[in-house]
CSV table of C-alpha atoms and ligand atoms in Angstrom, one decimal:
chain,number,residue,atom,x,y,z
A,1,UNK,CA,-19.2,-4.8,-8.3
A,2,UNK,CA,-16.3,-2.9,-6.8
A,3,UNK,CA,-15.7,0.9,-7.0
A,4,UNK,CA,-12.6,2.4,-5.5
A,5,UNK,CA,-12.6,6.2,-5.7
A,6,UNK,CA,-9.5,8.3,-5.1
A,7,UNK,CA,-8.0,6.0,-2.5
A,8,UNK,CA,-5.0,7.3,-0.6
A,9,UNK,CA,-2.9,5.4,1.9
A,10,UNK,CA,0.2,6.3,3.9
A,11,UNK,CA,2.5,4.1,5.9
A,12,UNK,CA,3.9,6.9,8.2
A,13,UNK,CA,5.6,9.3,5.8
A,14,UNK,CA,5.4,6.9,2.9
A,15,UNK,CA,2.5,7.7,0.5
A,16,UNK,CA,1.8,4.3,-1.0
A,17,UNK,CA,-1.5,4.8,-2.7
A,18,UNK,CA,-2.1,8.1,-4.6
A,19,UNK,CA,-5.6,8.8,-5.7
A,20,UNK,CA,-6.2,5.2,-6.9
A,21,UNK,CA,-9.6,4.9,-8.6
A,22,UNK,CA,-10.8,1.6,-10.1
A,23,UNK,CA,-14.1,0.2,-11.1
A,24,UNK,CA,-14.6,-3.6,-11.5
A,25,UNK,CA,-17.8,-4.8,-13.2
A,26,UNK,CA,-19.5,-8.1,-12.3
A,27,UNK,CA,-17.8,-11.0,-14.1
A,28,UNK,CA,-14.8,-8.9,-15.0
A,29,UNK,CA,-11.2,-10.1,-14.6
A,30,UNK,CA,-8.8,-7.2,-13.9
A,31,UNK,CA,-5.1,-7.9,-13.8
A,32,UNK,CA,-2.8,-5.5,-11.9
A,33,UNK,CA,0.8,-5.4,-13.0
A,34,UNK,CA,3.7,-3.2,-11.9
A,35,UNK,CA,7.1,-3.1,-10.2
A,36,UNK,CA,7.7,-4.3,-6.7
A,37,UNK,CA,6.8,-1.7,-4.1
A,38,UNK,CA,4.3,0.1,-6.4
A,39,UNK,CA,1.4,-0.5,-4.0
A,40,UNK,CA,-0.3,-3.5,-5.6
A,41,UNK,CA,-0.6,-5.6,-2.5
A,42,UNK,CA,-1.6,-2.7,-0.4
A,43,UNK,CA,-4.4,-1.8,-2.8
A,44,UNK,CA,-5.7,-5.4,-2.7
A,45,UNK,CA,-5.6,-5.3,1.0
A,46,UNK,CA,-7.5,-2.1,1.1
A,47,UNK,CA,-10.2,-3.5,-1.1
A,48,UNK,CA,-11.1,-6.0,1.6
A,49,UNK,CA,-10.2,-3.7,4.5
A,50,UNK,CA,-7.2,-5.6,5.7
A,51,UNK,CA,-5.7,-2.1,5.6
A,52,UNK,CA,-7.6,1.1,6.4
A,53,UNK,CA,-7.5,3.9,3.9
A,54,UNK,CA,-6.7,7.5,4.7
A,55,UNK,CA,-9.3,9.0,2.3
A,56,UNK,CA,-11.3,8.2,-0.7
A,57,UNK,CA,-13.8,5.3,-0.6
A,58,UNK,CA,-14.3,1.8,-1.7
A,59,UNK,CA,-17.7,0.1,-2.2
A,60,UNK,CA,-18.7,-3.4,-3.1
A,61,UNK,CA,-22.1,-3.7,-4.7
A,62,UNK,CA,-22.8,-0.2,-3.5
A,63,UNK,CA,-21.9,-0.9,0.1
A,64,UNK,CA,-19.0,1.1,1.5
A,65,UNK,CA,-16.2,-1.1,2.8
A,66,UNK,CA,-15.2,-0.4,6.4
A,67,UNK,CA,-17.2,2.9,6.3
A,68,UNK,CA,-20.7,4.1,6.7
A,69,UNK,CA,-22.0,7.2,5.0
A,70,UNK,CA,-23.9,9.5,7.4
A,71,UNK,CA,-27.0,11.6,6.3
A,72,UNK,CA,-24.7,14.7,6.0
A,73,UNK,CA,-22.4,12.7,3.6
A,74,UNK,CA,-19.6,12.2,6.1
A,75,UNK,CA,-18.0,8.7,6.2
A,76,UNK,CA,-17.4,7.1,9.6
A,77,UNK,CA,-15.8,3.8,10.5
A,78,UNK,CA,-18.2,0.9,10.3
A,79,UNK,CA,-18.7,-1.8,13.0
A,80,UNK,CA,-16.6,-4.9,13.0
A,81,UNK,CA,-19.5,-7.1,12.2
A,82,UNK,CA,-20.3,-5.4,8.9
A,83,UNK,CA,-16.6,-5.3,8.0
A,84,UNK,CA,-16.3,-9.1,8.5
A,85,UNK,CA,-19.5,-9.8,6.6
A,86,UNK,CA,-18.3,-7.8,3.6
A,87,UNK,CA,-14.8,-9.2,3.8
A,88,UNK,CA,-16.1,-12.7,3.8
A,89,UNK,CA,-17.7,-12.0,0.4
A,90,UNK,CA,-14.2,-11.4,-1.1
A,91,UNK,CA,-12.0,-14.4,-1.3
A,92,UNK,CA,-8.4,-13.6,-1.0
A,93,UNK,CA,-5.5,-15.8,-2.1
A,94,UNK,CA,-2.0,-14.7,-1.3
A,95,UNK,CA,1.5,-15.6,-2.6
A,96,UNK,CA,2.0,-17.9,0.4
A,97,UNK,CA,-0.6,-20.5,0.9
A,98,UNK,CA,-1.3,-19.9,4.6
A,99,UNK,CA,-3.0,-23.3,5.0
A,100,UNK,CA,-3.4,-24.6,8.6
A,101,UNK,CA,-0.6,-27.2,8.8
A,102,UNK,CA,-2.3,-29.4,11.4
A,103,UNK,CA,-5.4,-29.8,9.3
A,104,UNK,CA,-6.0,-31.9,6.2
A,105,UNK,CA,-6.8,-30.4,2.9
A,106,UNK,CA,-10.5,-31.1,3.5
A,107,UNK,CA,-10.4,-29.7,7.0
A,108,UNK,CA,-8.8,-26.5,5.7
A,109,UNK,CA,-11.6,-26.0,3.2
A,110,UNK,CA,-14.4,-27.0,5.6
A,111,UNK,CA,-13.3,-24.8,8.5
A,112,UNK,CA,-14.5,-21.4,7.3
A,113,UNK,CA,-18.1,-22.3,6.4
A,114,UNK,CA,-18.6,-24.2,9.7
A,115,UNK,CA,-17.1,-21.5,12.0
A,116,UNK,CA,-18.3,-18.4,10.1
A,117,UNK,CA,-21.5,-19.5,8.5
A,118,UNK,CA,-22.5,-22.3,10.9
A,119,UNK,CA,-23.0,-24.7,8.0
A,120,UNK,CA,-23.7,-28.2,9.3
A,121,UNK,CA,-20.5,-30.2,9.1
A,122,UNK,CA,-22.0,-32.9,6.8
A,123,UNK,CA,-23.0,-30.3,4.3
A,124,UNK,CA,-19.7,-28.4,4.6
A,125,UNK,CA,-17.9,-31.7,4.0
A,126,UNK,CA,-19.8,-32.5,0.8
A,127,UNK,CA,-19.4,-29.0,-0.6
A,128,UNK,CA,-15.7,-29.0,0.3
A,129,UNK,CA,-15.1,-32.3,-1.4
A,130,UNK,CA,-16.8,-30.9,-4.5
A,131,UNK,CA,-14.5,-27.9,-4.3
A,132,UNK,CA,-11.4,-30.0,-4.0
A,133,UNK,CA,-12.5,-32.0,-7.0
A,134,UNK,CA,-13.0,-28.7,-8.9
A,135,UNK,CA,-9.4,-27.8,-8.3
A,136,UNK,CA,-8.2,-31.3,-9.3
A,137,UNK,CA,-7.5,-32.6,-5.8
A,138,UNK,CA,-10.3,-35.0,-5.1
A,139,UNK,CA,-7.8,-37.7,-4.1
A,140,UNK,CA,-5.9,-35.4,-1.7
A,141,UNK,CA,-8.8,-34.6,0.8
A,142,UNK,CA,-7.2,-36.4,3.7
A,143,UNK,CA,-3.6,-35.3,3.1
A,144,UNK,CA,-1.8,-32.7,5.3
A,145,UNK,CA,-0.3,-29.6,3.6
A,146,UNK,CA,3.2,-30.8,4.2
A,147,UNK,CA,2.5,-33.7,1.9
A,148,UNK,CA,1.3,-31.5,-0.9
A,149,UNK,CA,3.4,-29.7,-3.5
A,150,UNK,CA,3.3,-25.9,-3.6
A,151,UNK,CA,0.9,-25.9,-6.5
A,152,UNK,CA,-1.4,-28.3,-4.7
A,153,UNK,CA,-1.3,-26.3,-1.6
A,154,UNK,CA,-2.2,-23.2,-3.5
A,155,UNK,CA,-5.1,-25.0,-5.1
A,156,UNK,CA,-6.4,-26.0,-1.7
A,157,UNK,CA,-6.1,-22.3,-0.7
A,158,UNK,CA,-8.2,-21.4,-3.7
A,159,UNK,CA,-10.8,-24.1,-2.7
A,160,UNK,CA,-10.8,-22.8,0.8
A,161,UNK,CA,-11.5,-19.2,-0.4
A,162,UNK,CA,-14.3,-20.5,-2.7
A,163,UNK,CA,-15.9,-22.4,0.2
A,164,UNK,CA,-17.0,-19.0,1.6
A,165,UNK,CA,-19.0,-18.4,-1.6
A,166,UNK,CA,-17.3,-15.1,-2.3
A,167,UNK,CA,-18.8,-12.6,-4.7
A,168,UNK,CA,-15.3,-11.5,-5.7
A,169,UNK,CA,-11.9,-13.2,-5.7
A,170,UNK,CA,-8.7,-11.3,-5.0
A,171,UNK,CA,-5.4,-12.9,-5.9
A,172,UNK,CA,-2.0,-11.5,-4.8
A,173,UNK,CA,0.7,-13.0,-6.9
A,174,UNK,CA,-0.8,-16.5,-6.5
A,175,UNK,CA,2.0,-18.2,-8.4
A,176,UNK,CA,5.1,-16.2,-7.4
A,177,UNK,CA,6.2,-18.6,-4.7
A,178,UNK,CA,5.9,-21.7,-6.9
A,179,UNK,CA,8.4,-23.7,-8.8
A,180,UNK,CA,8.0,-22.9,-12.5
A,181,UNK,CA,6.6,-26.3,-13.4
A,182,UNK,CA,3.7,-25.8,-10.9
A,183,UNK,CA,2.6,-22.4,-12.1
A,184,UNK,CA,0.4,-23.7,-14.9
A,185,UNK,CA,-1.8,-25.9,-12.8
A,186,UNK,CA,-2.7,-23.0,-10.5
A,187,UNK,CA,-3.3,-20.6,-13.4
A,188,UNK,CA,-5.6,-23.2,-15.0
A,189,UNK,CA,-7.8,-23.2,-11.9
A,190,UNK,CA,-8.0,-19.4,-12.0
A,191,UNK,CA,-8.8,-19.5,-15.7
A,192,UNK,CA,-11.7,-21.9,-15.0
A,193,UNK,CA,-13.0,-19.4,-12.5
A,194,UNK,CA,-12.8,-16.7,-15.1
A,195,UNK,CA,-14.7,-18.8,-17.6
A,196,UNK,CA,-17.4,-19.4,-15.0
A,197,UNK,CA,-17.9,-15.6,-14.7
A,198,UNK,CA,-16.2,-15.0,-11.3
A,199,UNK,CA,-15.3,-11.4,-10.7
A,200,UNK,CA,-11.6,-11.2,-10.0
A,201,UNK,CA,-8.7,-8.9,-9.3
A,202,UNK,CA,-5.4,-10.6,-9.9
A,203,UNK,CA,-2.0,-9.2,-9.2
A,204,UNK,CA,0.5,-11.2,-11.2
A,205,UNK,CA,3.7,-11.2,-13.3
A,206,UNK,CA,2.3,-13.9,-15.5
A,207,UNK,CA,1.9,-11.9,-18.7
A,208,UNK,CA,0.7,-14.9,-20.8
A,209,UNK,CA,-2.1,-15.4,-18.3
A,210,UNK,CA,-2.9,-11.7,-18.3
A,211,UNK,CA,-3.1,-11.6,-22.1
A,212,UNK,CA,-5.4,-14.6,-22.2
A,213,UNK,CA,-7.7,-14.0,-19.3
A,214,UNK,CA,-7.8,-10.3,-18.4
A,215,UNK,CA,-10.6,-8.1,-19.6
A,216,UNK,CA,-8.5,-5.2,-18.5
A,217,UNK,CA,-4.9,-4.7,-17.4
A,218,UNK,CA,-3.9,-2.0,-14.9
A,219,UNK,CA,-0.3,-0.8,-14.7
A,220,UNK,CA,0.6,0.6,-11.3
A,221,UNK,CA,3.8,2.5,-10.5
A,222,UNK,CA,4.8,4.5,-7.5
A,223,UNK,CA,1.3,4.3,-5.9
A,224,UNK,CA,-0.6,5.4,-8.9
A,225,UNK,CA,-2.5,3.7,-11.7
A,226,UNK,CA,-0.4,4.9,-14.6
A,227,UNK,CA,-2.3,3.1,-17.4
A,228,UNK,CA,-5.3,0.9,-17.9
A,229,UNK,CA,-6.1,-0.8,-21.1
A,230,UNK,CA,-7.3,-4.0,-22.8
A,231,UNK,CA,-4.5,-6.6,-22.8
A,232,UNK,CA,-4.1,-6.5,-26.6
A,233,UNK,CA,-3.5,-2.8,-26.3
A,234,UNK,CA,-1.2,-2.6,-23.3
A,235,UNK,CA,1.1,-5.4,-24.3
A,236,UNK,CA,1.5,-4.3,-27.9
A,237,UNK,CA,1.2,-0.6,-27.8
A,238,UNK,CA,1.4,0.8,-24.2
A,239,UNK,CA,0.5,4.5,-24.0
A,240,UNK,CA,2.8,5.5,-21.2
A,241,UNK,CA,6.6,5.4,-21.3
A,242,UNK,CA,6.7,3.9,-17.8
A,243,UNK,CA,4.5,1.0,-18.9
A,244,UNK,CA,6.7,0.5,-21.9
A,245,UNK,CA,9.8,0.4,-19.8
A,246,UNK,CA,8.3,-2.0,-17.3
A,247,UNK,CA,7.1,-4.4,-20.0
A,248,UNK,CA,10.3,-4.3,-21.8
A,249,UNK,CA,12.0,-5.5,-18.7
A,250,UNK,CA,9.7,-8.5,-18.0
A,251,UNK,CA,8.5,-9.6,-21.4
B,1,ADP,P1,3.8,-4.2,-4.2
B,1,ADP,O1,2.7,-5.2,-3.8
B,1,ADP,O2,3.4,-3.5,-5.5
B,1,ADP,O3,5.1,-4.8,-4.3
B,1,ADP,P2,3.3,-3.1,-1.6
B,1,ADP,O4,1.8,-2.7,-1.6
B,1,ADP,O5,3.6,-4.4,-0.9
B,1,ADP,O6,3.8,-3.1,-3.1
B,1,ADP,O7,4.1,-2.0,-1.0
B,1,ADP,C1,4.0,-0.6,-1.3
B,1,ADP,C2,4.9,0.2,-0.5
B,1,ADP,O8,4.4,0.2,0.9
B,1,ADP,C3,6.4,-0.3,-0.4
B,1,ADP,O9,7.2,0.8,-0.3
B,1,ADP,C4,6.3,-1.1,0.9
B,1,ADP,O10,7.6,-1.1,1.5
B,1,ADP,C5,5.4,-0.3,1.8
B,1,ADP,N1,4.7,-1.1,2.8
B,1,ADP,C6,3.9,-2.1,2.5
B,1,ADP,N2,3.3,-2.6,3.6
B,1,ADP,C7,3.8,-1.8,4.6
B,1,ADP,C8,3.6,-1.8,6.1
B,1,ADP,N3,2.7,-2.6,6.7
B,1,ADP,N4,4.2,-0.8,6.8
B,1,ADP,C9,5.0,0.1,6.1
B,1,ADP,N5,5.3,0.1,4.8
B,1,ADP,C10,4.7,-0.8,4.1
B,2,MG,MG1,2.9,-7.3,-3.5
């Protein structure tokens, strides 16, 4: 589904991604863990081309993201239209909910399909109501974000991403900004998606969630993938001392 091959990224002098390679199979749930500043968010942003990469390549279902391969093998920047099309196939949910404050929950979810895919409003509405029900918010359709708890807002954000019918979902610390008692309800929604076979890359510090849901856990440190293993393995017997040190701090 996604192949990233030797991706490098600098911010000025700062080398934030160092030969990062990752393959995500269809239906797989990959959890990325690692210390703050290790490049996790930057990597997710590169996956859907919110950031450009210096070299290496990223493909989704064989299609290079943000690049086109010429007949001689060189990669050149792709047109905006293709970038937007590919990006719309990856739903992204951030730490902060980023809902439109002047729109109701329902309007937040309906907006994308109507403006991007020209879905007729009546159809967008019924699909969006179904998505709100799916994330447990059937009764909150007409409520504005300010009237919702953080956990509810994040569930609307997930419904909004799902409304675009993404092939892949990317989550960047989706529960880090939440009060502890609201974390579970958001993780439940993400677990449901995993059970339904959604392909997902999830950056999180929720190790219980990772243990339960991840097919694979990636440990990133200082811009590199240091270790990658099944959750049972990495949490009980990490191979790399840096992984061990990190886990001992947070577990
Ligand atoms: P993580 O998500 O693992 O905490 P990030 O990907 O956010 O790490 O950041 C990796 C490194 O890149 C950090 O040193 C951060 O300060 C730096 N960085 C992130 N975004 C930018 C940016 N837009 N400009 C400059 N430096 C950045
Ligand atoms: Mg981050």
